[in-house]
Structure formats: structure tokens, C-alpha cells
mmCIF file of C-alpha atoms in Angstrom:
data_model
loop_
_atom_site.group_PDB
_atom_site.id
_atom_site.type_symbol
_atom_site.label_atom_id
_atom_site.label_comp_id
_atom_site.label_asym_id
_atom_site.label_seq_id
_atom_site.Cartn_x
_atom_site.Cartn_y
_atom_site.Cartn_z
ATOM 1 C CA MET A 666 -17.716 -17.694 10.210
ATOM 2 C CA LYS A 667 -14.230 -17.159 11.661
ATOM 3 C CA ALA A 668 -12.994 -13.553 11.712
ATOM 4 C CA VAL A 669 -10.281 -11.442 13.356
ATOM 5 C CA VAL A 670 -12.199 -8.909 15.455
ATOM 6 C CA GLN A 671 -11.186 -5.992 17.677
ATOM 7 C CA ASP A 672 -13.454 -4.296 20.243
ATOM 8 C CA THR A 673 -11.053 -1.522 21.199
ATOM 9 C CA TYR A 674 -7.966 0.258 19.876
ATOM 10 C CA GLY A 675 -4.556 -0.979 20.934
ATOM 11 C CA SER A 676 -1.616 -3.229 20.072
ATOM 12 C CA ALA A 677 -1.945 -6.601 18.326
ATOM 13 C CA GLU A 678 -3.236 -8.145 21.574
ATOM 14 C CA VAL A 679 -6.656 -6.532 20.921
ATOM 15 C CA LEU A 680 -7.144 -8.792 17.890
ATOM 16 C CA ASP A 681 -9.286 -11.857 18.610
ATOM 17 C CA LEU A 682 -10.191 -14.741 16.300
ATOM 18 C CA ARG A 683 -13.848 -15.572 16.966
ATOM 19 C CA ASP A 684 -17.113 -16.716 15.338
ATOM 20 C CA ILE A 685 -19.371 -13.959 14.002
ATOM 21 C CA ASP A 686 -22.274 -13.771 11.548
ATOM 22 C CA ARG A 687 -21.436 -13.869 7.863
ATOM 23 C CA PRO A 688 -21.985 -10.473 6.158
ATOM 24 C CA GLU A 689 -25.060 -10.031 3.948
ATOM 25 C CA PRO A 690 -24.814 -8.177 0.618
ATOM 26 C CA GLY A 691 -26.386 -4.764 0.095
ATOM 27 C CA PRO A 692 -27.714 -3.884 -3.389
ATOM 28 C CA ASP A 693 -24.234 -2.974 -4.751
ATOM 29 C CA ASP A 694 -22.223 -5.450 -2.674
ATOM 30 C CA VAL A 695 -20.347 -8.631 -3.409
ATOM 31 C CA ILE A 696 -19.741 -11.287 -0.738
ATOM 32 C CA VAL A 697 -16.322 -12.857 -1.271
ATOM 33 C CA GLN A 698 -15.197 -16.189 0.159
ATOM 34 C CA VAL A 699 -11.735 -15.092 1.223
ATOM 35 C CA CYS A 700 -8.864 -17.270 0.013
ATOM 36 C CA ALA A 701 -6.111 -14.787 0.904
ATOM 37 C CA ALA A 702 -5.801 -11.296 2.384
ATOM 38 C CA GLY A 703 -2.987 -8.765 2.097
ATOM 39 C CA VAL A 704 -1.582 -6.983 5.172
ATOM 40 C CA ASN A 705 -0.955 -3.233 4.959
ATOM 41 C CA PRO A 706 0.153 -0.378 7.239
ATOM 42 C CA ALA A 707 -3.478 0.773 7.082
ATOM 43 C CA ASP A 708 -4.443 -2.333 9.081
ATOM 44 C CA TRP A 709 -1.989 -1.306 11.802
ATOM 45 C CA HIS A 710 -3.343 2.246 11.847
ATOM 46 C CA CYS A 711 -6.938 1.008 12.108
ATOM 47 C CA MET A 712 -5.927 -1.418 14.890
ATOM 48 C CA THR A 713 -4.182 1.245 16.987
ATOM 49 C CA GLY A 714 -6.415 4.190 16.092
ATOM 50 C CA LYS A 715 -3.322 6.259 15.315
ATOM 51 C CA PRO A 716 -2.842 8.913 14.222
ATOM 52 C CA TYR A 717 -5.735 10.252 16.294
ATOM 53 C CA LEU A 718 -6.696 12.431 13.336
ATOM 54 C CA MET A 719 -8.162 9.362 11.627
ATOM 55 C CA ARG A 720 -10.595 8.841 14.534
ATOM 56 C CA LEU A 721 -12.009 12.310 13.860
ATOM 57 C CA MET A 722 -12.315 11.396 10.171
ATOM 58 C CA GLY A 723 -14.926 8.711 10.886
ATOM 59 C CA PHE A 724 -13.010 5.596 11.912
ATOM 60 C CA GLY A 725 -14.527 5.721 15.414
ATOM 61 C CA LEU A 726 -13.684 8.105 18.252
ATOM 62 C CA ARG A 727 -13.292 5.707 21.221
ATOM 63 C CA VAL A 728 -13.689 2.302 19.572
ATOM 64 C CA PRO A 729 -13.259 1.264 15.915
ATOM 65 C CA ARG A 730 -16.433 1.637 13.881
ATOM 66 C CA SER A 731 -15.481 -1.399 11.782
ATOM 67 C CA ARG A 732 -14.581 -4.312 14.060
ATOM 68 C CA VAL A 733 -13.144 -6.786 11.494
ATOM 69 C CA ARG A 734 -9.680 -5.886 10.205
ATOM 70 C CA GLY A 735 -8.302 -6.407 6.701
ATOM 71 C CA LEU A 736 -8.778 -4.626 3.363
ATOM 72 C CA ASP A 737 -7.025 -6.441 0.512
ATOM 73 C CA VAL A 738 -8.720 -9.621 -0.634
ATOM 74 C CA ALA A 739 -8.559 -12.390 -3.222
ATOM 75 C CA GLY A 740 -11.170 -15.112 -3.376
ATOM 76 C CA ARG A 741 -14.348 -16.431 -4.982
ATOM 77 C CA VAL A 742 -17.676 -14.637 -5.226
ATOM 78 C CA GLU A 743 -20.165 -16.251 -2.840
ATOM 79 C CA ALA A 744 -23.201 -13.971 -3.340
ATOM 80 C CA VAL A 745 -24.090 -10.653 -5.006
ATOM 81 C CA GLY A 746 -26.584 -7.838 -4.389
ATOM 82 C CA GLY A 747 -29.458 -6.996 -6.700
ATOM 83 C CA ASN A 748 -27.628 -4.175 -8.533
ATOM 84 C CA VAL A 749 -24.418 -6.127 -9.175
ATOM 85 C CA THR A 750 -23.903 -6.812 -12.875
ATOM 86 C CA ARG A 751 -20.151 -7.428 -13.155
ATOM 87 C CA PHE A 752 -19.860 -10.600 -11.079
ATOM 88 C CA ARG A 753 -21.664 -13.825 -10.303
ATOM 89 C CA PRO A 754 -21.110 -16.592 -7.736
ATOM 90 C CA GLY A 755 -17.981 -18.600 -8.422
ATOM 91 C CA ASP A 756 -16.012 -15.791 -10.121
ATOM 92 C CA GLU A 757 -12.407 -15.394 -8.951
ATOM 93 C CA VAL A 758 -11.841 -11.764 -7.891
ATOM 94 C CA TYR A 759 -9.361 -9.492 -6.157
ATOM 95 C CA GLY A 760 -9.602 -6.008 -4.729
ATOM 96 C CA VAL A 761 -10.651 -4.289 -1.522
ATOM 97 C CA CYS A 762 -13.406 -5.250 0.896
ATOM 98 C CA ASP A 763 -14.605 -4.511 4.406
ATOM 99 C CA GLY A 764 -12.989 -7.055 6.735
ATOM 100 C CA SER A 765 -10.813 -9.454 4.727
ATOM 101 C CA PHE A 766 -9.224 -11.100 7.812
ATOM 102 C CA ALA A 767 -12.230 -13.430 7.842
ATOM 103 C CA GLU A 768 -13.703 -16.362 5.970
ATOM 104 C CA TYR A 769 -16.063 -13.992 4.086
ATOM 105 C CA GLY A 770 -15.742 -10.294 3.265
ATOM 106 C CA ARG A 771 -18.131 -7.734 1.799
ATOM 107 C CA GLY A 772 -16.927 -5.435 -0.992
ATOM 108 C CA ARG A 773 -18.464 -3.005 -3.474
ATOM 109 C CA GLN A 774 -18.464 -4.103 -7.080
ATOM 110 C CA ASP A 775 -16.558 -0.939 -8.067
ATOM 111 C CA ARG A 776 -13.654 -1.993 -5.819
ATOM 112 C CA LEU A 777 -13.270 -5.525 -7.181
ATOM 113 C CA ALA A 778 -12.049 -6.959 -10.483
ATOM 114 C CA PRO A 779 -11.332 -10.359 -12.029
ATOM 115 C CA LYS A 780 -8.207 -11.928 -10.500
ATOM 116 C CA PRO A 781 -5.100 -11.980 -12.733
ATOM 117 C CA ALA A 782 -5.133 -15.401 -14.392
ATOM 118 C CA ASN A 783 -1.437 -16.055 -13.791
ATOM 119 C CA LEU A 784 -1.455 -15.359 -10.037
ATOM 120 C CA THR A 785 -2.293 -17.517 -7.046
ATOM 121 C CA PHE A 786 -4.840 -16.124 -4.585
ATOM 122 C CA GLU A 787 -1.984 -15.277 -2.217
ATOM 123 C CA GLN A 788 -0.165 -13.292 -4.930
ATOM 124 C CA ALA A 789 -3.377 -11.516 -5.984
ATOM 125 C CA ALA A 790 -4.151 -10.491 -2.394
ATOM 126 C CA ALA A 791 -0.725 -8.826 -2.231
ATOM 127 C CA VAL A 792 -1.612 -6.386 -5.007
ATOM 128 C CA PRO A 793 -4.471 -3.922 -4.353
ATOM 129 C CA THR A 794 -3.612 -1.282 -1.728
ATOM 130 C CA ALA A 795 0.161 -1.174 -2.290
ATOM 131 C CA ALA A 796 -0.118 -1.220 -6.077
ATOM 132 C CA PHE A 797 -2.856 1.454 -6.050
ATOM 133 C CA ALA A 798 -0.445 3.771 -4.217
ATOM 134 C CA ALA A 799 2.465 3.014 -6.550
ATOM 135 C CA LEU A 800 0.380 3.336 -9.734
ATOM 136 C CA GLN A 801 -1.474 6.497 -8.786
ATOM 137 C CA GLY A 802 1.642 8.073 -7.237
ATOM 138 C CA LEU A 803 3.668 7.615 -10.433
ATOM 139 C CA ARG A 804 1.022 8.008 -13.148
ATOM 140 C CA ASP A 805 -1.476 10.510 -11.707
ATOM 141 C CA THR A 806 0.282 12.563 -9.038
ATOM 142 C CA GLY A 807 3.829 12.261 -10.382
ATOM 143 C CA GLN A 808 2.846 12.274 -14.082
ATOM 144 C CA VAL A 809 5.884 10.129 -14.903
ATOM 145 C CA GLN A 810 7.192 10.295 -18.486
ATOM 146 C CA PRO A 811 9.384 7.891 -20.492
ATOM 147 C CA GLY A 812 13.075 8.612 -20.048
ATOM 148 C CA GLN A 813 12.729 10.441 -16.736
ATOM 149 C CA ASN A 814 15.022 9.684 -13.825
ATOM 150 C CA VAL A 815 12.857 8.296 -11.018
ATOM 151 C CA LEU A 816 13.972 7.611 -7.446
ATOM 152 C CA VAL A 817 11.901 5.203 -5.326
ATOM 153 C CA ILE A 818 12.599 5.560 -1.597
ATOM 154 C CA GLY A 819 11.709 2.363 0.262
ATOM 155 C CA ALA A 820 12.154 0.349 -2.938
ATOM 156 C CA ALA A 821 12.067 -3.053 -1.204
ATOM 157 C CA GLY A 822 8.823 -2.451 0.688
ATOM 158 C CA GLY A 823 5.227 -3.260 -0.172
ATOM 159 C CA ILE A 824 4.619 -0.105 -2.233
ATOM 160 C CA GLY A 825 8.233 0.259 -3.343
ATOM 161 C CA THR A 826 8.467 -3.120 -5.080
ATOM 162 C CA TYR A 827 5.457 -2.175 -7.213
ATOM 163 C CA ALA A 828 6.757 1.354 -7.809
ATOM 164 C CA VAL A 829 10.078 0.095 -9.192
ATOM 165 C CA GLN A 830 8.338 -2.279 -11.622
ATOM 166 C CA LEU A 831 5.663 0.216 -12.666
ATOM 167 C CA ALA A 832 8.177 3.017 -13.245
ATOM 168 C CA LYS A 833 10.113 0.655 -15.535
ATOM 169 C CA ALA A 834 6.864 -0.229 -17.315
ATOM 170 C CA PHE A 835 6.288 3.516 -17.892
ATOM 171 C CA GLY A 836 9.738 3.772 -19.523
ATOM 172 C CA ALA A 837 11.607 5.574 -16.733
ATOM 173 C CA GLU A 838 15.207 5.063 -15.614
ATOM 174 C CA VAL A 839 14.730 3.857 -12.067
ATOM 175 C CA THR A 840 16.904 4.142 -8.980
ATOM 176 C CA GLY A 841 15.864 2.225 -5.861
ATOM 177 C CA LEU A 842 16.879 3.274 -2.346
ATOM 178 C CA CYS A 843 17.015 0.547 0.302
ATOM 179 C CA SER A 844 19.211 -1.026 2.991
ATOM 180 C CA THR A 845 22.179 -3.336 2.363
ATOM 181 C CA THR A 846 20.341 -6.660 2.729
ATOM 182 C CA LYS A 847 17.669 -5.673 0.202
ATOM 183 C CA THR A 848 19.787 -4.391 -2.681
ATOM 184 C CA GLU A 849 19.723 -7.680 -4.603
ATOM 185 C CA LEU A 850 15.930 -7.842 -4.351
ATOM 186 C CA VAL A 851 15.590 -4.329 -5.775
ATOM 187 C CA ARG A 852 17.955 -5.172 -8.649
ATOM 188 C CA SER A 853 16.018 -8.377 -9.335
ATOM 189 C CA ILE A 854 12.746 -6.497 -9.909
ATOM 190 C CA GLY A 855 14.303 -4.225 -12.522
ATOM 191 C CA ALA A 856 15.897 -1.167 -10.912
ATOM 192 C CA ASP A 857 18.600 0.332 -13.148
ATOM 193 C CA HIS A 858 20.514 1.652 -10.142
ATOM 194 C CA VAL A 859 20.396 0.788 -6.447
ATOM 195 C CA ILE A 860 21.557 3.012 -3.585
ATOM 196 C CA ASP A 861 22.313 1.470 -0.196
ATOM 197 C CA TYR A 862 21.346 4.280 2.167
ATOM 198 C CA THR A 863 23.525 2.861 4.939
ATOM 199 C CA ARG A 864 26.609 3.552 2.798
ATOM 200 C CA GLU A 865 25.664 6.444 0.538
ATOM 201 C CA ASP A 866 23.835 9.731 1.084
ATOM 202 C CA PHE A 867 21.663 10.187 -1.994
ATOM 203 C CA THR A 868 21.185 13.882 -1.186
ATOM 204 C CA HIS A 869 24.942 14.624 -1.215
ATOM 205 C CA PHE A 870 25.971 15.309 -4.773
ATOM 206 C CA ALA A 871 29.250 15.821 -6.499
ATOM 207 C CA GLU A 872 29.244 18.047 -9.592
ATOM 208 C CA GLY A 873 27.492 16.326 -12.505
ATOM 209 C CA ALA A 874 25.790 13.709 -10.313
ATOM 210 C CA ARG A 875 22.275 12.474 -11.060
ATOM 211 C CA ARG A 876 19.255 14.378 -9.827
ATOM 212 C CA TYR A 877 15.739 13.078 -10.178
ATOM 213 C CA ASP A 878 12.763 14.260 -12.198
ATOM 214 C CA LEU A 879 10.443 12.351 -9.860
ATOM 215 C CA ILE A 880 10.922 11.042 -6.332
ATOM 216 C CA LEU A 881 8.338 8.683 -4.853
ATOM 217 C CA ASP A 882 8.922 8.530 -1.097
ATOM 218 C CA THR A 883 7.255 5.464 0.425
ATOM 219 C CA ALA A 884 9.364 5.285 3.566
ATOM 220 C CA GLY A 885 8.620 8.629 4.875
ATOM 221 C CA ASN A 886 10.443 10.514 7.531
ATOM 222 C CA ARG A 887 13.186 12.416 5.699
ATOM 223 C CA PRO A 888 12.905 16.229 5.859
ATOM 224 C CA LEU A 889 11.541 17.981 2.788
ATOM 225 C CA SER A 890 14.722 20.047 2.503
ATOM 226 C CA LEU A 891 16.827 16.901 1.974
ATOM 227 C CA LEU A 892 14.426 15.433 -0.582
ATOM 228 C CA ARG A 893 14.301 18.696 -2.540
ATOM 229 C CA ARG A 894 18.091 18.704 -2.877
ATOM 230 C CA ALA A 895 17.850 15.470 -4.852
ATOM 231 C CA LEU A 896 15.184 16.846 -7.245
ATOM 232 C CA THR A 897 15.818 18.652 -10.516
ATOM 233 C CA PRO A 898 14.766 22.353 -10.423
ATOM 234 C CA GLY A 899 11.399 21.450 -11.973
ATOM 235 C CA GLY A 900 11.123 17.972 -10.463
ATOM 236 C CA THR A 901 8.208 16.393 -8.606
ATOM 237 C CA LEU A 902 8.188 14.915 -5.111
ATOM 238 C CA VAL A 903 5.324 12.565 -4.205
ATOM 239 C CA LEU A 904 4.934 11.678 -0.525
ATOM 240 C CA VAL A 905 3.088 8.388 -0.034
ATOM 241 C CA GLY A 906 1.876 8.478 3.541
ATOM 242 C CA GLY A 907 4.374 9.176 6.280
ATOM 243 C CA GLU A 908 5.500 7.799 9.603
ATOM 244 C CA GLY A 909 6.375 9.895 12.640
ATOM 245 C CA ASP A 910 6.199 9.904 16.407
ATOM 246 C CA GLY A 911 3.292 12.249 17.034
ATOM 247 C CA ARG A 912 0.045 10.605 18.156
ATOM 248 C CA TRP A 913 -2.162 13.101 16.328
ATOM 249 C CA LEU A 914 -0.490 13.377 12.911
ATOM 250 C CA GLN A 915 2.305 10.733 12.667
ATOM 251 C CA GLY A 916 3.938 12.180 9.574
ATOM 252 C CA VAL A 917 0.860 13.785 8.012
ATOM 253 C CA ASP A 918 2.391 17.128 9.012
ATOM 254 C CA ARG A 919 5.221 16.589 6.478
ATOM 255 C CA THR A 920 2.653 16.229 3.698
ATOM 256 C CA LEU A 921 0.877 19.373 4.872
ATOM 257 C CA GLN A 922 4.202 21.252 4.827
ATOM 258 C CA ALA A 923 4.775 20.103 1.242
ATOM 259 C CA ILE A 924 1.346 21.297 0.104
ATOM 260 C CA VAL A 925 1.867 24.716 1.703
ATOM 261 C CA LEU A 926 5.387 25.149 0.293
ATOM 262 C CA SER A 927 4.713 23.898 -3.242
ATOM 263 C CA PRO A 928 3.146 27.123 -4.680
ATOM 264 C CA PHE A 929 6.321 29.030 -3.802
ATOM 265 C CA THR A 930 8.813 26.829 -5.651
ATOM 266 C CA ARG A 931 9.324 25.519 -9.191
ATOM 267 C CA GLN A 932 9.463 22.024 -7.766
ATOM 268 C CA LYS A 933 6.136 20.262 -7.361
ATOM 269 C CA LEU A 934 5.656 18.893 -3.821
ATOM 270 C CA ARG A 935 2.642 16.653 -3.481
ATOM 271 C CA GLY A 936 1.006 14.198 -1.134
ATOM 272 C CA LEU A 937 -0.896 11.119 -2.229
ATOM 273 C CA MET A 938 -4.220 9.815 -0.979
ATOM 274 C CA SER A 939 -4.763 6.782 -3.188
ATOM 275 C CA ALA A 940 -8.223 5.683 -4.307
ATOM 276 C CA GLU A 941 -9.663 2.165 -4.608
ATOM 277 C CA ARG A 942 -10.803 1.775 -8.215
ATOM 278 C CA ALA A 943 -11.849 -1.262 -10.229
ATOM 279 C CA ALA A 944 -10.452 0.476 -13.339
ATOM 280 C CA ASP A 945 -6.975 0.530 -11.800
ATOM 281 C CA LEU A 946 -7.299 -3.103 -10.761
ATOM 282 C CA ASP A 947 -7.899 -3.822 -14.462
ATOM 283 C CA VAL A 948 -4.797 -1.783 -15.424
ATOM 284 C CA LEU A 949 -2.739 -3.732 -12.903
ATOM 285 C CA ARG A 950 -4.173 -7.067 -14.066
ATOM 286 C CA HIS A 951 -3.072 -6.391 -17.644
ATOM 287 C CA LEU A 952 0.452 -5.393 -16.516
ATOM 288 C CA ILE A 953 0.677 -8.520 -14.344
ATOM 289 C CA GLU A 954 -0.597 -10.862 -17.052
ATOM 290 C CA ASP A 955 1.899 -9.274 -19.499
ATOM 291 C CA GLY A 956 4.695 -10.137 -17.058
ATOM 292 C CA ARG A 957 5.701 -6.531 -16.432
ATOM 293 C CA VAL A 958 4.676 -6.557 -12.757
ATOM 294 C CA THR A 959 5.020 -9.455 -10.303
ATOM 295 C CA PRO A 960 4.038 -9.326 -6.609
ATOM 296 C CA VAL A 961 6.863 -9.813 -4.116
ATOM 297 C CA ILE A 962 5.768 -11.749 -1.023
ATOM 298 C CA GLU A 963 8.090 -12.199 1.929
ATOM 299 C CA ARG A 964 5.960 -14.359 4.173
ATOM 300 C CA THR A 965 2.524 -15.956 4.473
ATOM 301 C CA TYR A 966 0.604 -16.406 7.752
ATOM 302 C CA ALA A 967 -2.557 -18.330 8.713
ATOM 303 C CA LEU A 968 -5.737 -16.527 9.844
ATOM 304 C CA ASP A 969 -5.018 -17.237 13.524
ATOM 305 C CA GLU A 970 -1.581 -15.653 13.073
ATOM 306 C CA VAL A 971 -2.819 -12.168 12.054
ATOM 307 C CA PRO A 972 -1.389 -10.567 15.259
ATOM 308 C CA GLN A 973 2.077 -11.978 14.440
ATOM 309 C CA ALA A 974 1.750 -10.755 10.841
ATOM 310 C CA ILE A 975 0.932 -7.209 11.957
ATOM 311 C CA ARG A 976 3.786 -7.209 14.503
ATOM 312 C CA HIS A 977 6.150 -8.244 11.717
ATOM 313 C CA LEU A 978 4.866 -5.444 9.493
ATOM 314 C CA GLU A 979 5.193 -2.953 12.351
ATOM 315 C CA ARG A 980 8.910 -3.692 12.687
ATOM 316 C CA GLY A 981 9.317 -2.226 9.180
ATOM 317 C CA ARG A 982 11.691 -4.852 7.833
ATOM 318 C CA ALA A 983 9.390 -6.734 5.461
ATOM 319 C CA ARG A 984 10.575 -7.312 1.907
ATOM 320 C CA GLY A 985 7.591 -6.783 -0.344
ATOM 321 C CA LYS A 986 4.271 -7.931 1.040
ATOM 322 C CA ILE A 987 2.889 -10.064 3.883
ATOM 323 C CA VAL A 988 -0.183 -12.178 3.176
ATOM 324 C CA ILE A 989 -2.771 -14.088 5.218
ATOM 325 C CA SER A 990 -3.740 -17.427 3.624
ATOM 326 C CA LEU A 991 -7.067 -19.120 4.410
#
């Protein structure tokens, strides 16, 4: 089969489209014929091996342990292991697998779910990782409640476009923060208010101005002190990842600072490490089929264009998601 493989860490030039053996299912595995694959910052991190901390966490010290890139997948079940009871060949599924930038990927049955009936494969592949982060950041870590004022930082990005729609679905009043060229997009997906950060400082308040019960920061490099100024006294800040310049931590240090500081303030300062769950894929499928959440896709690439897709993502200007179509 064709697959995008890397033998060493580095820039997008290390990615090579080549023929490799098709994966075989273990007892709990599902082999998916990939129709589309979503592109995420995690793919860039795995490609570069940065931050270095992740290499110590089992991704491979000198070379990547997993050579085929890609996590998010939508496609048809090709084969199943002996313990798999939820799927059979021919089923249309979406979720997370090991190596989705390939003609076939291998995933665990507890990380896959039936594809939303009203989505194309390309739309379905744009959902899993970004929507997991938005859903779990708002519902579990942020414990969002109806009527709360919620600020989504990075509202036009892959996670942000889901966070705006999900916060509205949870009954919150939602403000989206983005740049000038993306304000109309953020309004179109349901934000009640939009702040253009190139023209307005959301942390500079006049008397009586809005503060937020929950801030979900998906675009992460603002200092904690600035974010806390925009929170209510008992508000919650959820940091979804983080980007920085350091090779070892690249923004993880901001999350660590938040965890250390949180016990000493009324405000709740939390980091998010999202989990890949079939149950949450089912939650998302119902919201999508009800029309309350719709994937936003900026651009689609072919399998042999994965390096270009990752370079585009790296520039940080994507609106919504980028998808690989097979």
C-alpha cells in the first residue's frame, strides 16, 4: 500500500510517499481503508520530534517509533480482529488510528465510531482530534454551564471552530477571538460576539466591561497574568496545548505554571490532555447529525501532498481544518 513514511525527525522534507506492507489487525484492532485523514498540530510535533520532552515520553528518542504519520481517519472497515464486536467489514467509520496518511490504517475499536450519516468522509476526518479537545476542554475540564460567558481564543482554528459551536450547544454566550480576516467565519459558526485581536485588547477593560466565566485558549502563547485579568474572580482558564520557542517544552511550561499557581487563587487554571474515546465520537456524531456542529474545512490535499499540507498548518493561518483526501 501507499503510505507517508518518515525514517528520522525533521522538517516536512523527511516525509516520503512509498510502498509498505498493509497493517494486520491484532485481536482488538480494526483495519480501515482510509478515504480521508485529518491534519493536526500533533502530526507536526511527531514529524519534528519537538518538544524533545515527547521523545522521552515514548515517541522515540533518536528516530520516531511510529514511522507512518497521521491520526484522524474516516473510511471503511476492511478487516477486524477476533475480539472486535462493534464493527464488521464495509462499515463506514471515523476516529483515530495509527498511521492515517496511508491507504490503510490500524485503529482500536474503542477509538472508532460509526461515521456521521450527514458528513462526507473528508468532513468526518476533520472531526476527531480537534473536536475531542474542544468537547473535553469545555465539558470536562471547564465544566461549562448554560448562560456562562465563554471566550474562545483562536476561534477560527481547528479546535476553535468546534469550541465556538459546542459552547453554543451547551447554552453559553460565546465570544470568539481571532484576526481581522477571520471575523466573518467566527460569526458564521454562531459566536455571539467577535473580538479582532489586531484592533482590540480583550484584557484591557473599562468599568462594567464583560469578563469571562470560562476561557478556552487554543492559540497559546499569552502570559497567564493577561488571561487571568479577563476571567471573573471564580472563573476557569483551560489551556489547550501551547506553542513556544523552547525545544524541550514549547509552551508546556505555561501549563505547568498554571497547575502550580491554581491552588493559590480562586480562579481555576487548568491544562488539557484530551483523550481518544469512542463514547465522545458518539456524542459528537449526535451533535453533528442534529445540525448543531459542522466541520469547517479550509483546504483538501492529496496523499502525495502531505508535506505541503503540514507546511500550511505550520504557518498557523489555517481557517478550520486541513484534510488529506484519498
